[in-house]
Amino acid sequence: MATISLEKLTKSFGSNTVVHGIDLDIADGEFVVLVGPSGCGKSTTLRMIAGLEDISAGAVRIGGEIVNDREPKQRNIAMVFQNYAIYPHLTVAQNIGFGLYTARLDKAEKQKRIEAAARTLDLEELLKRRPSQLSGGQRQRVAIGRAMVRDPVAFLFDEPLSNLDAQLRGQMRVEIKRLHQRLKSTIVYVTHDQVEAMTMADRIVVMRDGYILQVGTPTEIYESPADVFTARFIGSPAMNMLKATGSDGGLAVAGAASPVAARQAARGQMLVGVRAHDLVAGAAPQEGGLTLNGVVNTIEPLGAETLVHLTVGDTEVTATAPGKSALAVGQTISASAAPGSLYLFDAQSEKSLGRA
Amino acid sequence: MAESVSARSTGAAPTGRVGSRLTLHQRRVVWAWGFLALPILFYGWIRFYPTLYAFWLSFTDWDLMRPAQFIGLENYQRLFADPVFLKVFGNTFEYLLIGMPISLVLSFVIAYYLDRVRVLHGFIRALYFLPFLTTAAALAWVWRWFYQPVPVGVINGLLSHLHIPAQPFLRTPAQALPAITVTGIWAGLGFQIIIFMAGLRAIPATYYEAARIDGLGEWAILRKITLPLLRPTTIFLVVFSSIGFLRIFDSVFNMTHNDPGGPLNSTKPLVLLIYQTAFSSYDMGYAAAQTVVLFVILLVISLLQLFLLRDR
């Protein structure tokens, strides 16, 4: 196991820079998730750590040593790919054994390791099968098995669950997390799915356009997003953003019935964010809280709760209501959020101004 | 209610169109056979009927003049006692055994490296493909000219530059067949390169990346990943190229124009022998027997391909 450090790591394709000198320290045994929309540079960063992509500037350290010019093999990392990259012409056992291709072990020792990995991943029954006879989840487990047998210093996952259906994805999420708890290995995991990031990560790294926007634990990212992008990207449904003006009398939020209590610092043009789960349809307005009046335009019942899409003035707002609510489209209702549940952002820079 | 009853009765009335009386399934079957009928008739008439007729002719002594008479296996007995046929039979396999492996290895190596070339990729690929688009006869005549003695032949010209004695090439039984095989290889190369490159491109890049992370070298990747995954492409090309060399005719006929198949029958392939037996000697029955032998060889190779390509 080892630490991984990125120092001013940069990747350019010609004049097009896709990763802009990012810094990141990953502790030994940590599960770090790089998350961001497609094209944010997260996969490129992972491939630079793996050694599949040349580094344009900066450095990658694994276990304290700079590995920029080392072949992937010499870095002793393992990687799991989105399309599994397991070979159709080999059996499951041979595919897992491929990870030991260059290992100087005798046959019996290799066999023992393959069986141990298969046992960990519940693949023992399938060792003689070919990939075409396996389900998507089983294939992904074979790919993880191939990564495991070598005892690498770190695992790199490149969107490993994107090819699976929603149910299987949830299942594999738990399996990978358990695997990490058992192996206690360093994991760098790339995904565009914020649910995977929130559920699996020790620390989340939010990326956009080749920059790191924020690094923090899932709770930190969720509770104190650094900017509007992170606030809207993490959490589902996406956070509502409302225009507001701060003055001595509090925050005048567009569409709100009354001003919202805010700290003295909140002045001028800003954006107020409120999560759908904090904005409850039909709840009693609270002193200093946010209350919006709007027309219901869509209702999405989810069973435990119902998402209510409201038209408030010229903006769309998503609120929640209890599971069995008798709301109707076209109805005018009010939705309220408690004081302290709001997120404030500067209207110009879109940076966080704290909570209110 | 009344409306639906009347609608149903019209549908069943004898005045209704034929199509409306058939079920959806029956209508589909009629359409399918309608489309299939034309090619079936066409192939039946110009392919299957002549093939079967050739089988029949191989048991007769037809010579275009007199009506065909059944003579049993006499043609086949004559065939396997005929030194020219045995020589030609050997020649045919010599074309196959020299031409097929060399053309396959060569086209794979070129495709493998061309796949990595970014500069002028399309242009180079087009250059390799060009011979495939050219008329075989024209190719043969150009190569015939290449093989001439100095001062006409460029190859001998090059050899004399390098102070290597001039070679007779097409003029000697020892060198003529390999010299013609080279033309055959060159003519088919472009097609095989294109097919190999398509096969190489179809292998996902992550297979190679995963192998690099597992520490495989270039050679190990080629042996363990590229070649096994390229197996269907390779088998197809082995069969395609084998059939091509077993049927070699036009390059031989054109390159040895003064004495087709010469010198001393040393370059004569089966197809050329069939042509001469049929259209120079007018010994149709005997030619048909030779054709049947060629047919059986090609059939065996095609069946072998199906066997090797079956899904496991």
XYZ file of C-alpha atoms in Angstrom:
668
model
C 0.000 0.000 0.000
C 1.200 3.498 -0.646
C 0.387 7.167 -0.769
C -0.188 8.925 -4.089
C 0.622 12.606 -4.612
C -0.110 14.786 -7.584
C 2.056 17.907 -7.825
C 1.057 20.603 -10.321
C -0.029 17.787 -12.594
C -0.745 19.056 -16.108
C -1.870 17.409 -19.322
C -1.968 19.129 -22.690
C -2.881 17.778 -26.091
C -1.144 20.241 -28.379
C -2.340 23.696 -27.367
C -5.363 22.239 -25.597
C -4.781 21.851 -21.856
C -7.184 19.405 -20.236
C -5.678 19.174 -16.746
C -4.430 22.456 -15.272
C -1.691 21.824 -12.715
C -3.694 20.054 -10.030
C -2.394 19.192 -6.554
C -3.732 16.304 -4.511
C -2.420 14.129 -1.685
C -3.958 10.711 -1.241
C -3.211 8.965 2.034
C -2.289 5.318 2.389
C -5.441 3.190 2.373
C -7.716 6.076 1.449
C -10.673 5.727 -0.914
C -10.668 8.853 -3.065
C -13.310 9.500 -5.714
C -12.688 11.922 -8.577
C -16.065 13.160 -9.699
C -17.167 15.603 -12.345
C -19.038 15.901 -15.625
C -17.560 14.326 -18.764
C -14.582 16.237 -20.094
C -13.533 17.502 -16.657
C -10.169 15.735 -16.832
C -10.842 13.075 -14.184
C -10.138 10.101 -16.435
C -7.046 11.758 -17.887
C -5.770 12.334 -14.357
C -6.329 8.677 -13.506
C -4.572 7.560 -16.689
C -1.592 9.739 -15.819
C -1.408 8.059 -12.410
C -1.583 4.675 -14.161
C 1.100 5.584 -16.672
C -1.138 5.153 -19.703
C -0.903 8.847 -20.526
C 2.266 10.952 -20.650
C 2.545 13.720 -18.098
C 2.944 17.152 -19.729
C 4.164 18.920 -16.581
C 4.238 18.374 -12.842
C 4.741 15.065 -11.102
C 3.027 11.932 -9.838
C 4.502 10.390 -6.706
C 3.614 6.889 -5.604
C 4.952 5.961 -2.186
C 6.970 9.175 -2.181
C 8.871 8.435 -5.395
C 8.362 10.324 -8.632
C 7.081 7.828 -11.209
C 6.620 10.111 -14.230
C 8.951 8.087 -16.455
C 8.102 4.626 -15.187
C 6.178 2.096 -17.219
C 2.699 1.223 -15.877
C 3.993 -2.157 -14.719
C 6.829 -0.616 -12.671
C 4.370 1.564 -10.780
C 2.735 -1.605 -9.419
C -0.769 -0.255 -9.628
C -3.831 -2.133 -10.836
C -6.603 -0.683 -12.928
C -10.210 -1.675 -13.544
C -11.767 -0.365 -16.746
C -15.300 0.649 -17.629
C -15.626 -2.086 -20.266
C -13.878 -4.577 -17.935
C -11.081 -5.319 -20.462
C -11.256 -9.032 -19.743
C -10.234 -11.218 -22.653
C -13.016 -13.164 -24.399
C -10.670 -15.957 -25.513
C -9.526 -16.807 -21.976
C -11.367 -18.450 -19.090
C -12.112 -16.617 -15.849
C -9.128 -18.295 -14.162
C -6.813 -17.359 -17.036
C -8.113 -13.801 -17.014
C -7.474 -13.427 -13.298
C -4.084 -15.098 -13.755
C -3.180 -12.513 -16.383
C -2.484 -10.113 -13.536
C 0.370 -12.432 -12.545
C 1.774 -12.682 -16.053
C 5.142 -11.213 -15.166
C 5.187 -12.339 -11.532
C 8.068 -14.667 -10.694
C 5.962 -17.285 -8.968
C 5.688 -20.992 -9.596
C 2.496 -22.464 -10.991
C 1.142 -23.711 -7.676
C 1.616 -20.346 -6.008
C -0.099 -18.575 -8.898
C -2.975 -21.046 -8.721
C -3.296 -20.414 -5.003
C -3.507 -16.670 -5.523
C -6.080 -17.025 -8.300
C -8.222 -19.197 -6.064
C -7.872 -16.800 -3.156
C -9.012 -13.881 -5.310
C -11.880 -15.946 -6.692
C -12.965 -16.812 -3.161
C -12.915 -13.175 -2.085
C -15.029 -12.176 -5.076
C -17.329 -15.212 -5.003
C -16.169 -16.417 -8.414
C -15.051 -19.932 -7.473
C -17.848 -21.644 -9.381
C -17.084 -19.681 -12.520
C -13.323 -20.189 -12.865
C -13.634 -22.431 -15.922
C -16.184 -20.278 -17.735
C -15.517 -17.801 -20.498
C -16.500 -14.121 -20.209
C -19.333 -14.532 -22.737
C -21.073 -16.828 -20.247
C -20.962 -14.261 -17.436
C -23.285 -11.426 -16.468
C -22.074 -7.814 -16.413
C -21.571 -7.831 -12.659
C -19.609 -11.097 -12.782
C -17.392 -9.731 -15.547
C -16.641 -6.678 -13.462
C -15.739 -8.929 -10.531
C -13.336 -10.848 -12.785
C -11.699 -7.551 -13.734
C -11.360 -6.678 -10.052
C -9.948 -10.156 -9.426
C -7.271 -9.620 -12.033
C -6.381 -6.374 -10.303
C -6.311 -8.036 -6.877
C -4.044 -11.048 -7.482
C -1.000 -8.910 -7.968
C -1.176 -7.254 -4.586
C -0.755 -3.763 -6.061
C 0.071 -0.652 -4.039
C -3.097 1.024 -5.293
C -6.239 0.294 -7.286
C -7.451 2.657 -9.980
C -11.079 2.390 -11.058
C -12.183 4.123 -14.265
C -15.994 4.372 -14.177
C -16.265 0.657 -13.382
C -20.015 0.601 -12.874
C -21.178 2.697 -15.832
C -21.956 -0.339 -18.011
C -24.145 -1.997 -15.385
C -27.873 -1.543 -14.874
C -29.080 0.527 -11.937
C -29.815 -2.368 -9.592
C -26.501 -4.118 -10.183
C -24.685 -0.812 -9.814
C -26.085 -0.396 -6.325
C -25.009 -3.925 -5.456
C -21.475 -3.559 -6.851
C -21.122 -0.216 -5.036
C -21.542 -2.012 -1.749
C -19.235 -4.857 -2.832
C -16.406 -2.522 -3.804
C -16.802 -0.622 -0.561
C -16.645 -3.862 1.445
C -13.622 -4.945 -0.543
C -11.889 -1.720 0.384
C -12.719 -2.199 4.055
C -11.215 -5.694 3.884
C -8.113 -4.980 1.787
C -7.489 -1.508 3.225
C -5.837 -0.557 -0.047
C -5.443 2.873 -1.590
C -8.164 3.385 -4.184
C -8.600 6.151 -6.718
C -12.023 5.894 -8.273
C -13.304 7.954 -11.178
C -17.003 8.462 -11.802
C -19.465 10.997 -13.144
C -22.133 9.668 -10.803
C -22.368 11.772 -7.643
C -24.237 8.960 -5.858
C -21.194 6.685 -6.234
C -18.983 9.501 -5.003
C -21.140 10.209 -1.950
C -21.660 6.595 -0.966
C -18.170 5.174 -1.451
C -15.608 7.906 -0.905
C -13.503 8.700 2.139
C -12.794 11.909 0.290
C -14.391 13.378 -2.815
C -12.473 15.444 -5.358
C -14.833 17.548 -7.456
C -13.356 18.428 -10.847
C -14.474 20.661 -13.668
C -12.719 21.776 -16.863
C -9.379 20.398 -15.692
C -9.397 22.108 -12.291
C -10.098 20.759 -8.828
C -12.983 22.754 -7.364
C -13.158 21.177 -3.944
C -11.716 18.315 -1.920
C -13.481 17.012 1.161
C -15.397 14.245 2.868
C -18.849 13.534 1.442
C -20.447 15.383 4.361
C -18.207 18.430 3.929
C -18.944 18.583 0.214
C -22.661 18.183 0.778
C -22.944 20.602 3.686
C -20.395 23.228 2.622
C -20.040 23.243 -1.155
C -17.372 25.698 -2.240
C -19.308 27.058 -5.191
C -22.545 26.894 -7.155
C -21.278 24.134 -9.464
C -20.393 21.762 -6.631
C -23.597 22.601 -4.810
C -25.697 21.695 -7.820
C -23.586 18.685 -8.871
C -23.626 16.904 -5.511
C -26.994 15.816 -4.188
C -30.092 14.736 -6.044
C -32.292 16.422 -7.123
C -29.974 19.349 -7.905
C -30.033 22.284 -5.492
C -32.465 25.116 -6.310
C -30.775 28.433 -7.042
C -32.650 31.695 -6.525
C -31.547 35.251 -7.138
C -31.455 37.396 -4.015
C -30.392 40.797 -2.777
C -28.886 41.301 0.644
C -29.587 44.409 2.745
C -29.931 45.434 6.391
C -33.435 44.044 6.461
C -32.213 40.567 5.467
C -32.197 38.712 2.156
C -34.844 39.562 -0.390
C -35.159 36.304 -2.340
C -36.897 36.417 -5.709
C -40.341 34.877 -5.346
C -40.189 34.682 -1.534
C -43.050 35.954 0.551
C -40.859 37.713 3.137
C -37.164 38.538 3.634
C -34.907 35.841 5.012
C -32.766 36.410 8.096
C -29.089 36.541 7.191
C -25.755 37.372 8.724
C -24.576 40.977 8.564
C -22.024 40.170 5.879
C -24.654 39.204 3.327
C -24.904 42.257 1.117
C -25.587 42.938 -2.565
C -26.389 40.559 -5.381
C -26.190 36.904 -4.503
C -27.606 33.458 -5.171
C -29.475 31.516 -2.563
C -29.435 27.758 -2.755
C -31.930 25.476 -1.117
C -32.059 21.691 -1.400
C -35.340 20.116 -2.408
C -35.302 18.057 0.789
C -35.152 21.201 2.896
C -37.921 22.885 0.953
C -41.103 21.167 2.111
C -44.379 21.772 0.320
C -47.184 22.743 2.638
C -44.963 23.131 5.738
C -45.738 25.998 8.115
C -43.578 29.073 7.339
C -40.915 29.681 9.994
C -39.711 33.036 11.254
C -36.543 33.961 9.316
C -36.892 30.977 7.019
C -37.609 30.865 3.289
C -41.156 30.595 2.031
C -41.982 30.395 -1.669
C -45.394 30.515 -3.314
C -45.699 28.766 -6.663
C -47.845 26.796 -9.051
C -47.368 23.021 -9.168
C -46.354 22.004 -12.718
C -45.159 18.410 -12.276
C -45.420 15.801 -9.535
C -42.972 12.880 -9.256
C -44.062 10.383 -6.601
C -41.092 8.304 -5.399
C -42.949 6.305 -2.773
C -41.307 7.515 0.428
C -41.569 11.100 -0.732
C -42.883 13.119 -3.639
C -40.919 15.639 -5.690
C -42.989 18.699 -6.500
C -41.857 20.983 -9.315
C -43.093 24.518 -8.806
C -43.100 27.573 -11.008
C -42.116 30.494 -8.815
C -42.177 33.713 -10.804
C -39.939 32.953 -13.790
C -37.902 30.173 -12.186
C -38.381 26.454 -11.616
C -38.039 25.151 -8.086
C -38.101 21.579 -6.825
C -39.620 20.922 -3.421
C -40.542 17.749 -1.584
C -43.784 16.575 -0.047
C -44.600 13.499 2.009
C -45.138 10.220 0.198
C -48.908 10.307 0.196
C -49.677 13.907 -0.588
C -52.816 14.967 -2.371
C -51.281 17.683 -4.539
C -52.585 18.426 -8.021
C -50.953 20.031 -11.028
C -52.038 23.661 -11.382
C -52.561 24.129 -7.674
C -50.922 27.140 -6.007
C -49.063 26.111 -2.879
C -46.392 27.424 -0.579
C -43.175 25.626 0.287
C -40.949 26.495 3.236
C -37.387 25.883 4.333
C -36.168 26.300 7.907
C -33.641 29.007 8.812
C -30.090 27.706 8.552
C -30.856 25.387 5.640
C -29.938 27.913 2.952
C -26.643 28.129 1.043
C -25.422 31.600 0.026
C -23.236 32.294 -3.004
C -21.804 35.439 -4.528
C -23.742 36.233 -7.705
C -20.602 37.185 -9.650
C -17.932 34.714 -8.574
C -20.427 31.959 -7.639
C -18.237 31.204 -4.595
C -19.766 30.212 -1.309
C -20.623 32.881 1.256
C -21.634 30.375 3.929
C -24.999 29.240 5.197
C -28.086 31.127 6.317
C -71.942 -3.226 -32.794
C -73.733 -3.373 -36.124
C -70.779 -1.657 -37.761
C -68.219 -4.181 -36.568
C -70.367 -7.091 -37.749
C -70.673 -5.656 -41.237
C -66.921 -4.941 -41.352
C -66.161 -8.557 -40.504
C -68.504 -9.900 -43.140
C -66.893 -7.778 -45.883
C -63.487 -9.117 -44.901
C -64.633 -12.690 -45.365
C -66.497 -12.008 -48.594
C -65.142 -13.746 -51.728
C -64.783 -10.349 -53.402
C -62.035 -9.347 -50.837
C -58.400 -9.146 -51.994
C -56.215 -12.227 -51.714
C -53.885 -10.611 -49.190
C -56.646 -9.839 -46.743
C -57.618 -13.501 -46.486
C -54.133 -14.544 -45.292
C -52.928 -14.208 -41.731
C -50.113 -11.775 -40.973
C -47.687 -14.695 -40.765
C -48.749 -16.141 -44.112
C -48.427 -12.751 -45.761
C -44.880 -12.385 -44.450
C -43.988 -15.836 -45.767
C -45.371 -14.975 -49.193
C -43.342 -11.762 -49.293
C -40.165 -13.490 -48.153
C -40.413 -16.216 -50.793
C -41.323 -13.610 -53.370
C -38.037 -11.837 -52.782
C -36.065 -15.062 -52.510
C -37.490 -16.542 -55.718
C -35.476 -14.408 -58.125
C -32.003 -15.192 -56.776
C -32.949 -18.836 -56.272
C -33.991 -19.181 -59.920
C -30.934 -17.234 -61.066
C -28.442 -19.269 -59.038
C -30.224 -22.481 -59.814
C -29.919 -21.827 -63.521
C -26.400 -20.380 -63.796
C -24.679 -22.057 -60.813
C -26.255 -25.234 -59.525
C -27.482 -26.661 -62.812
C -24.075 -26.307 -64.581
C -22.294 -27.683 -61.507
C -24.443 -30.786 -61.460
C -24.149 -31.068 -65.220
C -20.337 -30.979 -64.899
C -20.528 -33.863 -62.443
C -22.495 -35.822 -65.022
C -20.096 -34.843 -67.842
C -17.144 -36.131 -65.840
C -18.526 -39.637 -66.323
C -18.843 -39.227 -70.139
C -16.588 -38.902 -73.170
C -18.242 -35.782 -74.602
C -16.061 -33.948 -77.161
C -18.574 -31.404 -78.540
C -18.904 -33.451 -81.778
C -20.673 -36.633 -80.748
C -23.360 -37.008 -78.081
C -22.025 -37.725 -74.594
C -21.644 -41.387 -73.713
C -21.438 -42.717 -70.194
C -18.015 -44.259 -69.565
C -18.061 -44.604 -65.780
C -14.885 -43.755 -63.871
C -12.642 -43.986 -66.935
C -11.879 -40.230 -66.877
C -10.782 -40.430 -63.252
C -8.586 -43.474 -63.868
C -6.969 -41.651 -66.769
C -6.538 -38.550 -64.587
C -4.540 -40.196 -61.841
C -2.345 -42.011 -64.354
C -1.634 -38.822 -66.318
C 1.848 -37.414 -65.477
C 0.824 -33.951 -66.691
C -2.167 -33.923 -64.355
C -0.024 -35.032 -61.419
C 2.548 -32.351 -62.240
C -0.202 -29.739 -62.478
C -1.783 -30.980 -59.261
C 1.596 -30.506 -57.535
C 2.037 -27.059 -59.098
C -1.338 -25.968 -57.782
C -0.405 -26.884 -54.230
C 2.984 -25.269 -54.673
C 1.224 -21.975 -55.504
C -0.900 -22.463 -52.410
C 1.863 -23.427 -50.010
C 4.251 -20.673 -51.084
C 1.700 -17.950 -51.792
C -0.769 -18.263 -48.929
C 1.597 -18.198 -45.919
C 3.855 -15.514 -47.351
C 0.980 -13.253 -48.365
C -0.664 -13.674 -44.957
C 2.445 -12.984 -42.901
C 3.381 -10.070 -45.131
C -0.071 -8.494 -45.045
C -0.328 -8.946 -41.280
C 3.062 -7.328 -40.653
C 2.204 -4.421 -42.951
C -1.250 -3.984 -41.390
C 0.199 -4.200 -37.862
C 2.648 -1.392 -38.474
C 0.471 0.637 -40.838
C -2.109 0.734 -38.056
C 0.341 2.798 -35.991
C 1.357 5.167 -38.769
C -0.444 8.482 -38.477
C 1.396 10.431 -41.172
C -0.024 9.895 -44.675
C -1.951 6.897 -43.371
C -4.720 7.087 -45.966
C -2.283 7.628 -48.819
C -0.109 4.652 -47.888
C -3.161 2.447 -47.463
C -4.410 3.504 -50.892
C -1.018 2.630 -52.413
C -1.196 -0.883 -50.993
C -4.766 -1.262 -52.188
C -4.078 -0.061 -55.719
C -2.941 -3.437 -57.176
C -6.232 -4.963 -56.039
C -8.127 -2.502 -58.228
C -6.000 -3.152 -61.284
C -6.903 -5.661 -63.971
C -5.107 -8.945 -63.337
C -4.029 -9.226 -66.966
C -2.442 -5.764 -66.924
C -0.633 -6.618 -63.682
C 0.661 -9.829 -65.172
C 2.029 -8.084 -68.229
C 3.783 -5.436 -66.117
C 5.411 -8.147 -64.009
C 6.332 -10.104 -67.111
C 8.154 -7.017 -68.261
C 9.851 -6.695 -64.827
C 11.240 -10.232 -65.181
C 12.752 -9.704 -68.646
C 16.538 -9.810 -69.142
C 18.457 -6.521 -69.261
C 18.081 -3.936 -70.700
C 14.283 -4.350 -70.573
C 13.681 -5.979 -67.163
C 14.026 -3.699 -64.147
C 14.704 -6.526 -61.682
C 17.653 -7.849 -63.634
C 18.751 -4.251 -64.116
C 18.803 -3.816 -60.349
C 20.649 -7.123 -59.885
C 23.363 -6.117 -62.327
C 23.734 -2.840 -60.414
C 24.421 -4.921 -57.325
C 26.829 -7.133 -59.315
C 24.579 -10.155 -58.968
C 24.339 -12.329 -62.085
C 21.163 -11.929 -64.132
C 18.420 -14.460 -63.396
C 16.272 -16.176 -66.047
C 13.060 -15.994 -63.948
C 10.150 -16.954 -66.232
C 12.434 -18.704 -68.702
C 13.469 -21.590 -66.450
C 11.287 -24.272 -64.829
C 13.100 -23.765 -61.508
C 12.244 -20.069 -61.059
C 9.101 -19.555 -63.114
C 6.542 -20.737 -60.572
C 7.905 -18.726 -57.601
C 8.228 -15.694 -59.883
C 4.555 -15.937 -60.810
C 3.578 -16.544 -57.165
C 5.166 -13.211 -56.251
C 2.754 -11.497 -58.651
C -0.151 -13.323 -57.067
C 0.945 -12.325 -53.573
C 1.407 -8.723 -54.596
C -1.998 -8.544 -56.271
C -3.865 -9.812 -53.206
C -1.863 -7.933 -50.602
C -3.953 -4.745 -50.552
C -7.188 -6.562 -49.834
C -5.657 -8.661 -47.059
C -4.079 -5.598 -45.445
C -7.433 -3.809 -45.379
C -9.143 -6.813 -43.798
C -6.384 -7.278 -41.232
C -6.487 -3.580 -40.331
C -10.245 -3.725 -39.849
C -9.698 -6.716 -37.558
C -6.992 -4.911 -35.595
C -9.126 -1.804 -35.235
C -11.978 -3.879 -33.834
C -9.913 -4.896 -30.794
C -10.746 -2.448 -27.963
C -7.843 -0.229 -26.885
C -8.476 -1.031 -23.217
C -7.371 -4.645 -23.845
C -3.934 -3.303 -24.671
C -3.937 -0.804 -21.808
C -4.916 -3.487 -19.318
C -2.103 -5.666 -20.666
C 0.415 -2.842 -20.308
C -0.647 -2.365 -16.693
C -0.216 -6.109 -16.166
C 3.307 -5.663 -17.481
C 3.169 -7.480 -20.816
C 5.759 -6.563 -23.408
C 5.046 -5.817 -27.042
C 5.724 -9.401 -28.131
C 3.654 -10.947 -25.355
C 0.729 -8.648 -26.204
C 0.942 -9.714 -29.848
C 1.060 -13.404 -28.969
C -1.420 -13.489 -26.083
C -3.961 -10.883 -27.102
C -3.753 -9.592 -30.666
C -3.345 -12.901 -32.504
C -5.971 -14.879 -30.547
C -8.500 -12.066 -30.911
C -7.691 -11.810 -34.612
C -8.409 -15.500 -35.175
C -11.691 -15.120 -37.087
C -10.088 -12.574 -39.421
C -7.061 -14.805 -39.937
C -9.094 -17.922 -40.691
C -11.215 -15.999 -43.166
C -8.123 -14.718 -44.952
C -6.445 -18.153 -44.939
C -9.457 -19.609 -46.702
C -9.940 -16.627 -48.995
C -6.298 -16.589 -49.995
C -6.128 -20.398 -50.325
C -9.042 -20.400 -52.724
C -7.393 -17.569 -54.639
C -4.127 -19.464 -55.084
C -5.863 -22.763 -55.893
C -7.747 -20.986 -58.661
C -4.753 -19.062 -59.988
C -5.091 -18.666 -63.736
C -4.911 -15.211 -65.263
C -1.456 -14.257 -64.008
C -0.027 -17.577 -65.221
C -1.815 -17.400 -68.555
C -0.624 -13.863 -69.220
C 2.917 -14.146 -67.882
C 3.656 -17.315 -69.860
C 1.735 -16.147 -72.893
C 3.899 -17.832 -75.563
C 3.504 -21.248 -73.952
C 0.750 -21.034 -71.310
C 1.792 -22.987 -68.225
C 5.344 -23.409 -69.484
C 8.203 -23.802 -69.560
C 7.674 -27.591 -69.561
C 4.370 -27.363 -67.649
C 6.364 -26.062 -64.680
C 3.924 -23.225 -63.928
C 0.688 -24.820 -65.097
C -2.075 -24.732 -62.436
C -5.197 -26.883 -62.415
C -7.505 -24.203 -63.807
C -5.240 -23.627 -66.792
C -5.087 -27.374 -67.458
C -8.886 -27.536 -67.323
C -9.090 -24.621 -69.740
C -6.697 -26.265 -72.183
C -8.299 -29.697 -71.923
C -11.709 -28.217 -72.551
C -11.110 -25.459 -75.071
C -7.914 -26.563 -76.868
C -8.377 -30.330 -76.866
C -12.206 -30.211 -76.665
C -12.035 -33.170 -74.292
C -15.035 -32.004 -72.288
C -15.600 -35.139 -70.235
C -11.977 -35.247 -69.135
C -12.002 -31.503 -68.321
C -15.148 -32.017 -66.262
C -13.391 -34.720 -64.236
C -10.527 -32.302 -63.539
C -13.044 -29.683 -62.506
C -14.670 -32.061 -60.070
C -11.273 -32.668 -58.427
C -10.763 -28.912 -58.014
C -14.312 -28.572 -56.695
C -13.697 -31.215 -54.045
C -10.482 -29.514 -52.879
C -12.210 -26.116 -52.576
C -15.172 -27.686 -50.809
C -12.931 -29.349 -48.228
C -11.162 -26.060 -47.503
C -14.443 -24.178 -47.106
C -15.836 -26.836 -44.776
C -12.636 -26.686 -42.773
C -13.197 -22.962 -42.331
C -16.731 -23.510 -41.071
C -15.385 -26.124 -38.654
C -12.632 -23.859 -37.341
C -14.900 -20.821 -37.047
C -17.700 -22.594 -35.203
C -18.694 -20.985 -31.942
C -17.201 -22.677 -28.924
